[in-house]
Structure formats: structure tokens, C-alpha cells
PDB file of C-alpha atoms in Angstrom:
ATOM      1  CA  UNK A   1       0.000   0.000   0.000  1.00 48.00           C
ATOM      2  CA  UNK A   2       1.445   3.370  -1.015  1.00 58.00           C
ATOM      3  CA  UNK A   3       0.874   6.083   1.601  1.00 82.00           C
ATOM      4  CA  UNK A   4      -0.035   9.426   0.089  1.00 81.00           C
ATOM      5  CA  UNK A   5       2.612  12.105   0.835  1.00 80.00           C
ATOM      6  CA  UNK A   6       1.689  14.662   3.484  1.00 79.00           C
ATOM      7  CA  UNK A   7       1.585  17.672   1.107  1.00 79.00           C
ATOM      8  CA  UNK A   8      -0.950  15.867  -1.072  1.00 82.00           C
ATOM      9  CA  UNK A   9      -3.042  14.786   1.937  1.00 82.00           C
ATOM     10  CA  UNK A  10      -3.123  18.415   3.112  1.00 79.00           C
ATOM     11  CA  UNK A  11      -4.056  19.618  -0.360  1.00 81.00           C
ATOM     12  CA  UNK A  12      -6.939  17.131  -0.520  1.00 81.00           C
ATOM     13  CA  UNK A  13      -8.130  18.161   2.948  1.00 80.00           C
ATOM     14  CA  UNK A  14      -8.081  21.823   1.936  1.00 78.00           C
ATOM     15  CA  UNK A  15     -10.054  21.060  -1.198  1.00 77.00           C
ATOM     16  CA  UNK A  16     -12.739  19.235   0.792  1.00 77.00           C
ATOM     17  CA  UNK A  17     -13.111  21.540   3.794  1.00 73.00           C
ATOM     18  CA  UNK A  18     -12.451  25.021   2.479  1.00 58.00           C
ATOM     19  CA  UNK A  19     -15.865  25.675   0.988  1.00 66.00           C
ATOM     20  CA  UNK A  20     -14.038  26.502  -2.221  1.00 62.00           C
ATOM     21  CA  UNK A  21     -12.452  29.645  -0.832  1.00 73.00           C
ATOM     22  CA  UNK A  22      -9.869  30.911  -3.286  1.00 74.00           C
ATOM     23  CA  UNK A  23      -6.950  30.934  -0.842  1.00 72.00           C
ATOM     24  CA  UNK A  24      -7.461  27.320   0.141  1.00 79.00           C
ATOM     25  CA  UNK A  25      -7.748  26.233  -3.477  1.00 80.00           C
ATOM     26  CA  UNK A  26      -4.559  28.119  -4.348  1.00 80.00           C
ATOM     27  CA  UNK A  27      -2.790  26.615  -1.323  1.00 81.00           C
ATOM     28  CA  UNK A  28      -3.823  23.121  -2.394  1.00 83.00           C
ATOM     29  CA  UNK A  29      -2.526  23.772  -5.910  1.00 86.00           C
ATOM     30  CA  UNK A  30       0.767  25.064  -4.542  1.00 84.00           C
ATOM     31  CA  UNK A  31       1.217  22.022  -2.307  1.00 85.00           C
ATOM     32  CA  UNK A  32       0.717  19.780  -5.324  1.00 88.00           C
ATOM     33  CA  UNK A  33       3.182  21.839  -7.380  1.00 89.00           C
ATOM     34  CA  UNK A  34       5.815  21.668  -4.636  1.00 87.00           C
ATOM     35  CA  UNK A  35       5.319  17.930  -4.265  1.00 87.00           C
ATOM     36  CA  UNK A  36       5.905  17.492  -7.995  1.00 89.00           C
ATOM     37  CA  UNK A  37       9.074  19.627  -7.840  1.00 87.00           C
ATOM     38  CA  UNK A  38      10.310  17.588  -4.881  1.00 86.00           C
ATOM     39  CA  UNK A  39       9.773  14.349  -6.803  1.00 88.00           C
ATOM     40  CA  UNK A  40      11.733  15.743  -9.761  1.00 87.00           C
ATOM     41  CA  UNK A  41      14.610  16.677  -7.449  1.00 85.00           C
ATOM     42  CA  UNK A  42      14.609  13.253  -5.786  1.00 85.00           C
ATOM     43  CA  UNK A  43      14.703  11.575  -9.203  1.00 85.00           C
ATOM     44  CA  UNK A  44      17.621  13.804 -10.238  1.00 83.00           C
ATOM     45  CA  UNK A  45      19.534  13.014  -7.039  1.00 81.00           C
ATOM     46  CA  UNK A  46      19.006   9.290  -7.601  1.00 82.00           C
ATOM     47  CA  UNK A  47      20.371   9.558 -11.142  1.00 81.00           C
ATOM     48  CA  UNK A  48      23.389  11.585 -10.041  1.00 79.00           C
ATOM     49  CA  UNK A  49      24.012   9.134  -7.199  1.00 71.00           C
ATOM     50  CA  UNK A  50      24.213   6.318  -9.733  1.00 71.00           C
ATOM     51  CA  UNK A  51      26.964   8.056 -11.719  1.00 71.00           C
ATOM     52  CA  UNK A  52      29.104   9.498  -8.902  1.00 72.00           C
ATOM     53  CA  UNK A  53      31.975   7.151  -8.010  1.00 73.00           C
ATOM     54  CA  UNK A  54      32.181   6.003  -4.382  1.00 69.00           C
ATOM     55  CA  UNK A  55      35.703   7.447  -4.124  1.00 69.00           C
ATOM     56  CA  UNK A  56      34.503  11.020  -4.461  1.00 69.00           C
ATOM     57  CA  UNK A  57      33.916  12.758  -1.100  1.00 73.00           C
ATOM     58  CA  UNK A  58      30.720  14.360  -2.349  1.00 75.00           C
ATOM     59  CA  UNK A  59      29.114  10.909  -2.524  1.00 75.00           C
ATOM     60  CA  UNK A  60      28.414  10.953   1.232  1.00 77.00           C
ATOM     61  CA  UNK A  61      26.738  14.373   0.996  1.00 78.00           C
ATOM     62  CA  UNK A  62      24.708  13.235  -2.000  1.00 79.00           C
ATOM     63  CA  UNK A  63      23.463  10.148  -0.160  1.00 79.00           C
ATOM     64  CA  UNK A  64      22.555  12.294   2.874  1.00 81.00           C
ATOM     65  CA  UNK A  65      20.626  14.794   0.718  1.00 82.00           C
ATOM     66  CA  UNK A  66      18.779  11.996  -1.046  1.00 81.00           C
ATOM     67  CA  UNK A  67      17.839  10.296   2.228  1.00 83.00           C
ATOM     68  CA  UNK A  68      16.556  13.578   3.708  1.00 81.00           C
ATOM     69  CA  UNK A  69      14.561  14.406   0.575  1.00 80.00           C
ATOM     70  CA  UNK A  70      12.908  10.989   0.607  1.00 80.00           C
ATOM     71  CA  UNK A  71      12.221  11.291   4.331  1.00 79.00           C
ATOM     72  CA  UNK A  72      10.367  14.565   3.780  1.00 69.00           C
ATOM     73  CA  UNK A  73       8.489  13.403   0.673  1.00 64.00           C
TER      74      UNK A  73
END
């Protein structure tokens, strides 16, 4: 079972409970946009991680950034 990310759960809750107030609708749209951007960045980090040799010191930082991004997704 795939748990829906928190930003998307919040966006759905805003859509359902905001009585269609413009600010809530805009906030829900922005949460969805940010979630999509985050997914793009995670995908990019995963691809870079694949190509960076283990010997390079930046590899540890890259793995940390990727883990944190996935944790927050």
C-alpha cells in the first residue's frame, strides 16, 4: 500500500473543507506543485548518485541529501 505524501493529503483536505475559498484552493494547488518539484529533485539526485563514483567525497553528501529528501516526501 502506497501512503499518500503529506503535502498531497493536506491539499486534498483543503479542497474538501475550504468551501471553495480561493486561498485554500490556491494553497492546495501550490502544495501539489511543490510535491511534484520535490519528486523531480529526488529523481535527479538518484540519477546523479548512480553516476558518482564512491571514491569522491561528495558521494556521502549526496546520499545524505537523497535520504533527507525521501524522508520529507
